[in-house]
CSV table of N, CA and C in Angstrom, one decimal:
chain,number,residue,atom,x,y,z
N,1,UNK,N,44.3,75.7,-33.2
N,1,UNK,CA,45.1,76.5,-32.3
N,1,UNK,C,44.7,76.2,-30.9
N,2,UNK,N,45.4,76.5,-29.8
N,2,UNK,CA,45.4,76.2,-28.7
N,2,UNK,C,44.5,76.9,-27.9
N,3,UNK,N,43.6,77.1,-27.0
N,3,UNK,CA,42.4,78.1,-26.3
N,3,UNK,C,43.7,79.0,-25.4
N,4,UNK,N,43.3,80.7,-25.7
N,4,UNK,CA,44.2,81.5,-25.2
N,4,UNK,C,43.8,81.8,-23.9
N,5,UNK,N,42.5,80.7,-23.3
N,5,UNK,CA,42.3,81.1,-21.8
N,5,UNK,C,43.4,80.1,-21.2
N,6,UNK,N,43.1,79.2,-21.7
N,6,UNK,CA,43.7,77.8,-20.8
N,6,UNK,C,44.9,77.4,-21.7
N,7,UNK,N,45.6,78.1,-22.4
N,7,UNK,CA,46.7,78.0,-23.5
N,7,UNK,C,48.2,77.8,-22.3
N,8,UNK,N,48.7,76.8,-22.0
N,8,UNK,CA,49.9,76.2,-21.4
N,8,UNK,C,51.1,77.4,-21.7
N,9,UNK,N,51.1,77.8,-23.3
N,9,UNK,CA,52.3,78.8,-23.6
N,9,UNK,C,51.9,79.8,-23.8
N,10,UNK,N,50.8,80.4,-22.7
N,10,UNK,CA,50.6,81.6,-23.1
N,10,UNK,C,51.7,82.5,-22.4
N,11,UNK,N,52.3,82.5,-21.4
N,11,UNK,CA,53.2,83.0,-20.9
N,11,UNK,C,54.7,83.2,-21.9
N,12,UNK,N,54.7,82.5,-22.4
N,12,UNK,CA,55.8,82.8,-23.4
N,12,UNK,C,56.2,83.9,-24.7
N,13,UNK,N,57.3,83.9,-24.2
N,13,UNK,CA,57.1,85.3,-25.4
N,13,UNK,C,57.0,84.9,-26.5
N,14,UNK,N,56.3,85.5,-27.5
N,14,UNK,CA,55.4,85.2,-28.8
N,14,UNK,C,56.1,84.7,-29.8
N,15,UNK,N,57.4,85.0,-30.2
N,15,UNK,CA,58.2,84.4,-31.1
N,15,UNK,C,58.3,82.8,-30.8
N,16,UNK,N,58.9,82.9,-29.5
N,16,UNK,CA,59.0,81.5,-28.5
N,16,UNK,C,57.8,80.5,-29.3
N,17,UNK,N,56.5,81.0,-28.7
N,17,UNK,CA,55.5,80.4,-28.1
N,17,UNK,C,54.9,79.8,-30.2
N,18,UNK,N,54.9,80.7,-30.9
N,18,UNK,CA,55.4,80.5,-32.3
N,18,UNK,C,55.8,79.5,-32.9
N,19,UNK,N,57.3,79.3,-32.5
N,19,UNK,CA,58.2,78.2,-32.8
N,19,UNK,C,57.9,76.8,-32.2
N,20,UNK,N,57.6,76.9,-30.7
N,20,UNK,CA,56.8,76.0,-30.2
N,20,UNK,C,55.6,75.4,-31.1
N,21,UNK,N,54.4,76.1,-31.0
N,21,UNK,CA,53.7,75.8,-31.8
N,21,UNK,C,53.9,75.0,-33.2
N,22,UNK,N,54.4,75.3,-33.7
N,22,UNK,CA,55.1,74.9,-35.3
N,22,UNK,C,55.8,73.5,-34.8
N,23,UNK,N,56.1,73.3,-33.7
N,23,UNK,CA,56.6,72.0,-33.5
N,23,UNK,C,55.5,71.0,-33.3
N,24,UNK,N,54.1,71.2,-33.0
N,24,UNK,CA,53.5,70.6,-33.2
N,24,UNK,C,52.6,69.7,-33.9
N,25,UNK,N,52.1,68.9,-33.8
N,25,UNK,CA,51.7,68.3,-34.9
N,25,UNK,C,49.9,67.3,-34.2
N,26,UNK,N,49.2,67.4,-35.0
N,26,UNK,CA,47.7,66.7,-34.4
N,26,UNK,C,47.9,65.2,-34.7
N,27,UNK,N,47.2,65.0,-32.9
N,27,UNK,CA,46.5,63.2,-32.8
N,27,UNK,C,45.7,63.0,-32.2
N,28,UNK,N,44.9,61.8,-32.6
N,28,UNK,CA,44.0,61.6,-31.8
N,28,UNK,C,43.7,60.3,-31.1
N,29,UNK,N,43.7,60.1,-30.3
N,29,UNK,CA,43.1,59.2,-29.4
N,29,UNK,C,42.0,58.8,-29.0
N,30,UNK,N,41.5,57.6,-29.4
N,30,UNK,CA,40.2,57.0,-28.9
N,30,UNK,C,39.9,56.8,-27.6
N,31,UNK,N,38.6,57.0,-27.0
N,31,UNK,CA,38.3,56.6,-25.5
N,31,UNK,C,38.8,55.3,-25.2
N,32,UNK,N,39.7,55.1,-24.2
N,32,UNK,CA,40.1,53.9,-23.4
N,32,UNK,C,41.5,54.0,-23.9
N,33,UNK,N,42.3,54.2,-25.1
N,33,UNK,CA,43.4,54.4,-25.1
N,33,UNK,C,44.4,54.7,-24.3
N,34,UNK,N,45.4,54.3,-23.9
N,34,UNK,CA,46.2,54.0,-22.8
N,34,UNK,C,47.7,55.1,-23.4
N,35,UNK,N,47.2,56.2,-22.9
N,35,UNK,CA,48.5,57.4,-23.8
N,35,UNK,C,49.4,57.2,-23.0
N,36,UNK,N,50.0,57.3,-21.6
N,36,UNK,CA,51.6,56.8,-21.2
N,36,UNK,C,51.3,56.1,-20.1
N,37,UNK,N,52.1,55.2,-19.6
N,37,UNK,CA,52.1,54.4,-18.2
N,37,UNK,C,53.0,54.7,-17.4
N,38,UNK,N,53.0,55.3,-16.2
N,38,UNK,CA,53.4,55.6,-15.2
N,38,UNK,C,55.3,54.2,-15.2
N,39,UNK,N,56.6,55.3,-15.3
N,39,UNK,CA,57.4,54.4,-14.7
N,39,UNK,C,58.3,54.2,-16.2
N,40,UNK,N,57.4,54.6,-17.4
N,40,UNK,CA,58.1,54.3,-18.9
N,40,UNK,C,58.7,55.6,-19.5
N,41,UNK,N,59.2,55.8,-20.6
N,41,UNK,CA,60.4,56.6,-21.2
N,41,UNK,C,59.3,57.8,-21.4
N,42,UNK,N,59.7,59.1,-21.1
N,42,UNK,CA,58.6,60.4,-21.6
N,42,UNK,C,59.7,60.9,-22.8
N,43,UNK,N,58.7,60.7,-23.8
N,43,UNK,CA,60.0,61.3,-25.0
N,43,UNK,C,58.9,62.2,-25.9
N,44,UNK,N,57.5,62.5,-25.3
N,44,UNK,CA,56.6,63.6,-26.1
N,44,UNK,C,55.8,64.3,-25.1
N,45,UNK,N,55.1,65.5,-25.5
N,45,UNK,CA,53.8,65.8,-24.4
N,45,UNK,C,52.9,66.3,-25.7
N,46,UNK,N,51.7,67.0,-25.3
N,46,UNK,CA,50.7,67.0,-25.6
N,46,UNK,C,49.9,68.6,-25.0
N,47,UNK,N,49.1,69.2,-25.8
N,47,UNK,CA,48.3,69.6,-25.1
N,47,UNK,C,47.0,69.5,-25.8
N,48,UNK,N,45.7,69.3,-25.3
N,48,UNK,CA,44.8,68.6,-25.3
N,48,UNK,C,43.6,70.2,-26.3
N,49,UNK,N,43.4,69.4,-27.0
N,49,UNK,CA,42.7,70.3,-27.7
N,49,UNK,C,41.3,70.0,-28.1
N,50,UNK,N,40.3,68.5,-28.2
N,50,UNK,CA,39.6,68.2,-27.4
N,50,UNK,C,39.7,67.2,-26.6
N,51,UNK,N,38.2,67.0,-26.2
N,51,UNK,CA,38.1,65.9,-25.0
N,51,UNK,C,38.8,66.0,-23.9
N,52,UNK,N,38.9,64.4,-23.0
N,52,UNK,CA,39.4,64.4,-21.4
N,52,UNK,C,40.2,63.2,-20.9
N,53,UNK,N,41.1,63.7,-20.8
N,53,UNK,CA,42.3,62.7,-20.4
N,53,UNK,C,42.4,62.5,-18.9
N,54,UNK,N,42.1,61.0,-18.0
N,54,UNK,CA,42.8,60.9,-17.3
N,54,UNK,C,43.9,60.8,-16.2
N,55,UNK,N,44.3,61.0,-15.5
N,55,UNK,CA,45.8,60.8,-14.9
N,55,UNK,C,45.3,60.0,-13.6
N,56,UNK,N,46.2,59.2,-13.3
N,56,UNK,CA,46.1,58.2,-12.5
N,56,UNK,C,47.3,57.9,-12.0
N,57,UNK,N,47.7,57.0,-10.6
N,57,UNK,CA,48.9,56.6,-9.9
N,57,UNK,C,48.7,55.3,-9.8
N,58,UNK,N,49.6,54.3,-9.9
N,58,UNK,CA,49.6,53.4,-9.5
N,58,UNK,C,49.8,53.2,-8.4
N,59,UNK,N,49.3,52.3,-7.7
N,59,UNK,CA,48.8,51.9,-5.8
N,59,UNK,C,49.1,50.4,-6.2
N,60,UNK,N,50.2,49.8,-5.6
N,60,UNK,CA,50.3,48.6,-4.7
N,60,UNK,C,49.0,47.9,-4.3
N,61,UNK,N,48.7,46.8,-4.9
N,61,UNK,CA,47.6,45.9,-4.4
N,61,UNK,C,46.4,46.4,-4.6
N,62,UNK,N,46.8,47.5,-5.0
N,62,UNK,CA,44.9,48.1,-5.4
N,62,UNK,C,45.0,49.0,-6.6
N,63,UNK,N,43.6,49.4,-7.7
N,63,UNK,CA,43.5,49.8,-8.8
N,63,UNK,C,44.1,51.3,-8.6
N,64,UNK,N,44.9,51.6,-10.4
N,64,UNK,CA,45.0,52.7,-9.9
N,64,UNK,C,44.3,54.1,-9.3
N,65,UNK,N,45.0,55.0,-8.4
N,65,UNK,CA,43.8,55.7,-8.1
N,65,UNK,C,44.1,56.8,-9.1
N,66,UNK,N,42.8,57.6,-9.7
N,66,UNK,CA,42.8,58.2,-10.4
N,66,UNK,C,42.9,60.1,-9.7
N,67,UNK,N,43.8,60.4,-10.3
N,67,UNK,CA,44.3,61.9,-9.5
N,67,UNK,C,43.8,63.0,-10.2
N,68,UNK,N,43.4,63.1,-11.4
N,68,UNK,CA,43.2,64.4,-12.3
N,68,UNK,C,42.5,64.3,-13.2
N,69,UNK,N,41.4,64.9,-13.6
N,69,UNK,CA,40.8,64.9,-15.5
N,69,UNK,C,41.7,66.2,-15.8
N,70,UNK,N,42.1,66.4,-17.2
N,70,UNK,CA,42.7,66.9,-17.9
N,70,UNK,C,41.6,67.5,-18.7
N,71,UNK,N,41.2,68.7,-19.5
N,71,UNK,CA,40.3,69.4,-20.3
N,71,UNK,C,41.0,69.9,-21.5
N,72,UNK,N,40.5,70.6,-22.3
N,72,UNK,CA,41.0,71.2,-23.6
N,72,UNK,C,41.7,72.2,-23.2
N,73,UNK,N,43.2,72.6,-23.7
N,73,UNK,CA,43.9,73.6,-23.8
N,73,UNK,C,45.2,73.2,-22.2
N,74,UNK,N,45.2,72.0,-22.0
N,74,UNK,CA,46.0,71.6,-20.8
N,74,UNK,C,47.2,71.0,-21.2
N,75,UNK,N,48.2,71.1,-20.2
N,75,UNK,CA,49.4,70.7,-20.5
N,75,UNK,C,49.3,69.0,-20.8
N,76,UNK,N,49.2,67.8,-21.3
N,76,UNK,CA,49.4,66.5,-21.2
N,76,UNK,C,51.3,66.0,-20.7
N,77,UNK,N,51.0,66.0,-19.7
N,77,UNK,CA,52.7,65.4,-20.0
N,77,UNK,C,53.9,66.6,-19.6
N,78,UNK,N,54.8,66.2,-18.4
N,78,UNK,CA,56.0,67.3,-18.1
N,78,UNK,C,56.3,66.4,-17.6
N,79,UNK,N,57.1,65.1,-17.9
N,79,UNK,CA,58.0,64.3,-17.4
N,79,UNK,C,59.3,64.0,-18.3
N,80,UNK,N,58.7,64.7,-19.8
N,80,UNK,CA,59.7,64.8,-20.6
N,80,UNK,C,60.7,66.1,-20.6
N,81,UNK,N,60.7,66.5,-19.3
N,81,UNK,CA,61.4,68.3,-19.4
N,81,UNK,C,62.5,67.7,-18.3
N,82,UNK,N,62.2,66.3,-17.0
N,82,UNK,CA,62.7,66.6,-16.1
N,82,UNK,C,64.0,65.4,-16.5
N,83,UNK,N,65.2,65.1,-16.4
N,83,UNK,CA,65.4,63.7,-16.3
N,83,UNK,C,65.7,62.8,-14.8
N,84,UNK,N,64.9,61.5,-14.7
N,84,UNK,CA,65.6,60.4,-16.3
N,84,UNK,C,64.2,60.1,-17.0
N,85,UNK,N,63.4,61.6,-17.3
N,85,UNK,CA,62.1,61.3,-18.8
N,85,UNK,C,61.7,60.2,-18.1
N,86,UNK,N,61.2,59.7,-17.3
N,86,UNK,CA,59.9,58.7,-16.9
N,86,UNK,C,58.9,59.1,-16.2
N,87,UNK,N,57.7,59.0,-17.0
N,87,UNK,CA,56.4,58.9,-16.5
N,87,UNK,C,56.2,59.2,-15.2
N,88,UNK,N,55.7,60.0,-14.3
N,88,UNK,CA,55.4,60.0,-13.1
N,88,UNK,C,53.9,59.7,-12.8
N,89,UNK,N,53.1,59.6,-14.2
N,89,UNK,CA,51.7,59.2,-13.6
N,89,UNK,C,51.5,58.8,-15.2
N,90,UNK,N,49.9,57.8,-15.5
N,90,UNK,CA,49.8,57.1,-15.9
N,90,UNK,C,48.9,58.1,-16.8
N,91,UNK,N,48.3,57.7,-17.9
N,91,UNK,CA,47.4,58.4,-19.0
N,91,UNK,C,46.8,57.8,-19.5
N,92,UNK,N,45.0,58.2,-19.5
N,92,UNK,CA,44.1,57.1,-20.4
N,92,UNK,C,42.8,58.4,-20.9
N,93,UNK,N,43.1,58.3,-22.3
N,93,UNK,CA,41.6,58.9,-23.0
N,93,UNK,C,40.6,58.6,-22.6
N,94,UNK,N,39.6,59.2,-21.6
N,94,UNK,CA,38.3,59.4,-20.8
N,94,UNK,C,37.5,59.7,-22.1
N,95,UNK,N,37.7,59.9,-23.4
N,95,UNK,CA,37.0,59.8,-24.3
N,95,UNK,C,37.7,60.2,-25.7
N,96,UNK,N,36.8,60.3,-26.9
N,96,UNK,CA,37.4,61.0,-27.8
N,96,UNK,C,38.8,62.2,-27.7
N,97,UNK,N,40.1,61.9,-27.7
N,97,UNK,CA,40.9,63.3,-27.8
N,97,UNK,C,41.2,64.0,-28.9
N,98,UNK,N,41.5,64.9,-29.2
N,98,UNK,CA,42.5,65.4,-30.0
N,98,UNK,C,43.1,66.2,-29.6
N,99,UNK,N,44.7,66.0,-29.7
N,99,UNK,CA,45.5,67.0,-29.2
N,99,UNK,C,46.7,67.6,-30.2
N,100,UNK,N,47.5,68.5,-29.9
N,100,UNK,CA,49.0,68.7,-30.7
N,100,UNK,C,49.9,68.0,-29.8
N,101,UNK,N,50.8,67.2,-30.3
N,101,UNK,CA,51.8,66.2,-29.9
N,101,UNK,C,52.8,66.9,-29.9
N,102,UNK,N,54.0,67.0,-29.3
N,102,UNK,CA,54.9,67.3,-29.5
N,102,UNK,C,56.4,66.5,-28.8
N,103,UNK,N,57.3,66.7,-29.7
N,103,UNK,CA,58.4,66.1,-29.6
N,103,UNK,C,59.3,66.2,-28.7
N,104,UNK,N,59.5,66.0,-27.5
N,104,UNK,CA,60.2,66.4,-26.3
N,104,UNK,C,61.4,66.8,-26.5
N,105,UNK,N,62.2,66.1,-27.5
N,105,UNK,CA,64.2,66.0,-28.2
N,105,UNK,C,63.7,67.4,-28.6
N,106,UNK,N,63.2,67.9,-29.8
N,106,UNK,CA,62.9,68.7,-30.2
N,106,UNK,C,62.4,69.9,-29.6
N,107,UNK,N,61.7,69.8,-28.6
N,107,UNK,CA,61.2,71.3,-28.1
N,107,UNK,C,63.0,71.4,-27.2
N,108,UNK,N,63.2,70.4,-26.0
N,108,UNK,CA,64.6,70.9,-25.5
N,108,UNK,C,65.7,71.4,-26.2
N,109,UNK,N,65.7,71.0,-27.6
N,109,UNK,CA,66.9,71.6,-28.7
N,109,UNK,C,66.0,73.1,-29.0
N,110,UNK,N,65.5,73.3,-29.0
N,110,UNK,CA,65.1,75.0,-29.5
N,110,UNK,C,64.8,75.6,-27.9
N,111,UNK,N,64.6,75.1,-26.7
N,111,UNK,CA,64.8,75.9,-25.5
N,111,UNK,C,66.6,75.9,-25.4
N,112,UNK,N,67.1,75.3,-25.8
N,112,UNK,CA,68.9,75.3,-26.0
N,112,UNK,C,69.2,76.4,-26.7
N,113,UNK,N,68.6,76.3,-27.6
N,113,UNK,CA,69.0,77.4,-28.8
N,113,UNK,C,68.3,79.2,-28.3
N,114,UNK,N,67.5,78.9,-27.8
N,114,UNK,CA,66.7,80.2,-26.9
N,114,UNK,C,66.8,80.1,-25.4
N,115,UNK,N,67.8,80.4,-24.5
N,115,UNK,CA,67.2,80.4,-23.2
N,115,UNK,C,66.3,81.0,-22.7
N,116,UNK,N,66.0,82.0,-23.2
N,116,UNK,CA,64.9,83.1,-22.8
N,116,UNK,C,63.4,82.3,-23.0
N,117,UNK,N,63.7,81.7,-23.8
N,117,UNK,CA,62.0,80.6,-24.2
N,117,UNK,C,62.4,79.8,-23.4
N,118,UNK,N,63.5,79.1,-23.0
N,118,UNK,CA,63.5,77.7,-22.3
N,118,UNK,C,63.3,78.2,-20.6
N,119,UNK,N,63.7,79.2,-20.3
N,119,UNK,CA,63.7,79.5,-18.8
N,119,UNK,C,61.9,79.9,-18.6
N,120,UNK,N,61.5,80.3,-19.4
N,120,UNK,CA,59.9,80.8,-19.6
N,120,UNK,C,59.1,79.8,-19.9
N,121,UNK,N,59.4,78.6,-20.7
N,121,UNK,CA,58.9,77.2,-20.4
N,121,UNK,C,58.8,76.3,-19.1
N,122,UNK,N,60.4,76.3,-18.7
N,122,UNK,CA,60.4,75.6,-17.4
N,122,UNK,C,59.5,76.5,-16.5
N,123,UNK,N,59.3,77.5,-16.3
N,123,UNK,CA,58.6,78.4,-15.0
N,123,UNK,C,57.1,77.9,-15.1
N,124,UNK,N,56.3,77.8,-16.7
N,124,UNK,CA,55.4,77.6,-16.9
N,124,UNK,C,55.1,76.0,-16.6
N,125,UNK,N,55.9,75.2,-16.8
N,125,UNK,CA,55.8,73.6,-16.5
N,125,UNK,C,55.6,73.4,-15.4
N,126,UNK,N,56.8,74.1,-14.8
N,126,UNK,CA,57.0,73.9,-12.8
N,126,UNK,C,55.8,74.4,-12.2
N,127,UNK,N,55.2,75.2,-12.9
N,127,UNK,CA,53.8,76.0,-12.3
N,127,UNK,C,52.6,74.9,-12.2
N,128,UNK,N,53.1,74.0,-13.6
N,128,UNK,CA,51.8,72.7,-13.5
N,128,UNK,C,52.2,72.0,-12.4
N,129,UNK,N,53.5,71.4,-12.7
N,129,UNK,CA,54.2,70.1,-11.8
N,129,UNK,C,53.4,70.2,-10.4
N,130,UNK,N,53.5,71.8,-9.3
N,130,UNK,CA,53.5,71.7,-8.3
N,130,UNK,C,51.8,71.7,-8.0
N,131,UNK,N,50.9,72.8,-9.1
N,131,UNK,CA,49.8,72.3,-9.1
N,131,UNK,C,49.3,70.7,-9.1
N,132,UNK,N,50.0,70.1,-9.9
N,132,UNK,CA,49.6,68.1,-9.9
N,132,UNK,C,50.3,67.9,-8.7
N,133,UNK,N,51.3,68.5,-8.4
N,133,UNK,CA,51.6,67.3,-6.9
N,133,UNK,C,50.6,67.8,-5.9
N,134,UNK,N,50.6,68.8,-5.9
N,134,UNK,CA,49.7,69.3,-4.7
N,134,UNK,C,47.6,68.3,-5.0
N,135,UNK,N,47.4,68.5,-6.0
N,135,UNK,CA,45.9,67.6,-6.3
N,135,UNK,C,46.4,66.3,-6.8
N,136,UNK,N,47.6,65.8,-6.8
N,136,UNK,CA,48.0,63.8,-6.0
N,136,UNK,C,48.0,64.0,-4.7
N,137,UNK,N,48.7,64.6,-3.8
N,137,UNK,CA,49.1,64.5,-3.0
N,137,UNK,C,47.1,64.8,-1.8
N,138,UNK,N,46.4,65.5,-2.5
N,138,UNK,CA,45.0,65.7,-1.9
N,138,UNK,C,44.4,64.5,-2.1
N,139,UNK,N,44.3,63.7,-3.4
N,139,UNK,CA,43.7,62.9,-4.0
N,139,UNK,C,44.4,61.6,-3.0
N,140,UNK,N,45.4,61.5,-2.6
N,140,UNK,CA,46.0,60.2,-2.0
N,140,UNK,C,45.1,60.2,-0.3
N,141,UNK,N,45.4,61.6,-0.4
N,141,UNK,CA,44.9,61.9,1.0
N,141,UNK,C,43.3,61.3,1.4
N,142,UNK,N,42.5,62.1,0.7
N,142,UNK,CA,41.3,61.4,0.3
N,142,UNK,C,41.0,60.1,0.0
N,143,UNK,N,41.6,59.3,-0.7
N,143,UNK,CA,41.9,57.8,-0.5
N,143,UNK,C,41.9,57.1,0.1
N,144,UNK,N,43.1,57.5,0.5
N,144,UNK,CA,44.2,56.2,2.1
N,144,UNK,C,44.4,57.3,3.2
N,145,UNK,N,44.0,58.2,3.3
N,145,UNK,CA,44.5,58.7,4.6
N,145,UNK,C,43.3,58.6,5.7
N,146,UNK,N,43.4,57.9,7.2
N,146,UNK,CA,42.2,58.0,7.9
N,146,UNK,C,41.6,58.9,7.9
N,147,UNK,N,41.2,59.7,7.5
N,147,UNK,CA,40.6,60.7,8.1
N,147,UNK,C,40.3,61.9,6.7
N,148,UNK,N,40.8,61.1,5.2
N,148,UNK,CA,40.8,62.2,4.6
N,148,UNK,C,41.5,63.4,4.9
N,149,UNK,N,41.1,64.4,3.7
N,149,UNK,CA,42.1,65.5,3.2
N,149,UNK,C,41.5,66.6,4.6
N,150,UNK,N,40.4,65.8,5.5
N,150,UNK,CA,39.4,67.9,5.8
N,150,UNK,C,39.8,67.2,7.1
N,151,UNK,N,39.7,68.7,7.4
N,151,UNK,CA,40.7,69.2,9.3
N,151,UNK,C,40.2,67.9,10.1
């Protein structure tokens, strides 16, 4: 089961969050494993149930820079909610994972069938999205920006 502190669908109403659930299914991933590349088809997500996932950007002429660790009970993945489904950042097992996978065709066909779960999904996703753009958008800053992210 998913940690009810850091639980992604805890916001959802319980039948929802239920059905959701049940669409999941466990995998795991070895350290160094390369779970999505930035720019390719998002057709699953994930939430991370142990270990620490990466996220990273690719940068022109230099290694990717690395934007986020990921912990147990976190969203892996919202590029499969938005279309055209492509990667907006990259994914690598920082060590042992195990997570519940889930089917991206499949969760959108039961937020179809429920809008009440699908509009309470999207609120919950968009809540990560803007949290990751805002710590890319610090993380780039700190990188390549003269002067860094401070006043």
């Amino acid at each position: 089961m998913v940690s009810t502190v850091t639980d992604p669908f805890r916001l959802l109403p319980p039948h929802g969050r239920e059905r959701l659930l049940a669409l999941g299914r466990p995998v795991r991933f070895p350290a160094g494993t390369r779970i999505f590349r930035e720019g390719r088809h998002a057709d699953r997500f994930w939430v991370i149930r142990s270990g620490t996932v990466t996220l990273d950007l690719h940068v022109a002429g230099r290694r990717p820079a690395h934007i986020e660790t990921l912990h147990p009970g976190d969203l892996l993945g919202w590029s499969w909610m938005v279309p055209p489904y492509t990667w907006r950042l990259g994914a690598e097992a920082a060590g042992d994972v195990s997570a519940l996978e889930f089917d991206a065709a499949a969760v959108r066909g039961v937020c179809d069938d429920e809008p009440e779960l699908g509009w309470a999904l999207a609120c919950q996703v968009a809540e990560i999205i803007g949290r990751r753009l805002h710590r890319t958008r610090t993380r780039l800053l700190d990188l390549y920006a003269p002067y860094g992210s401070g006043p």
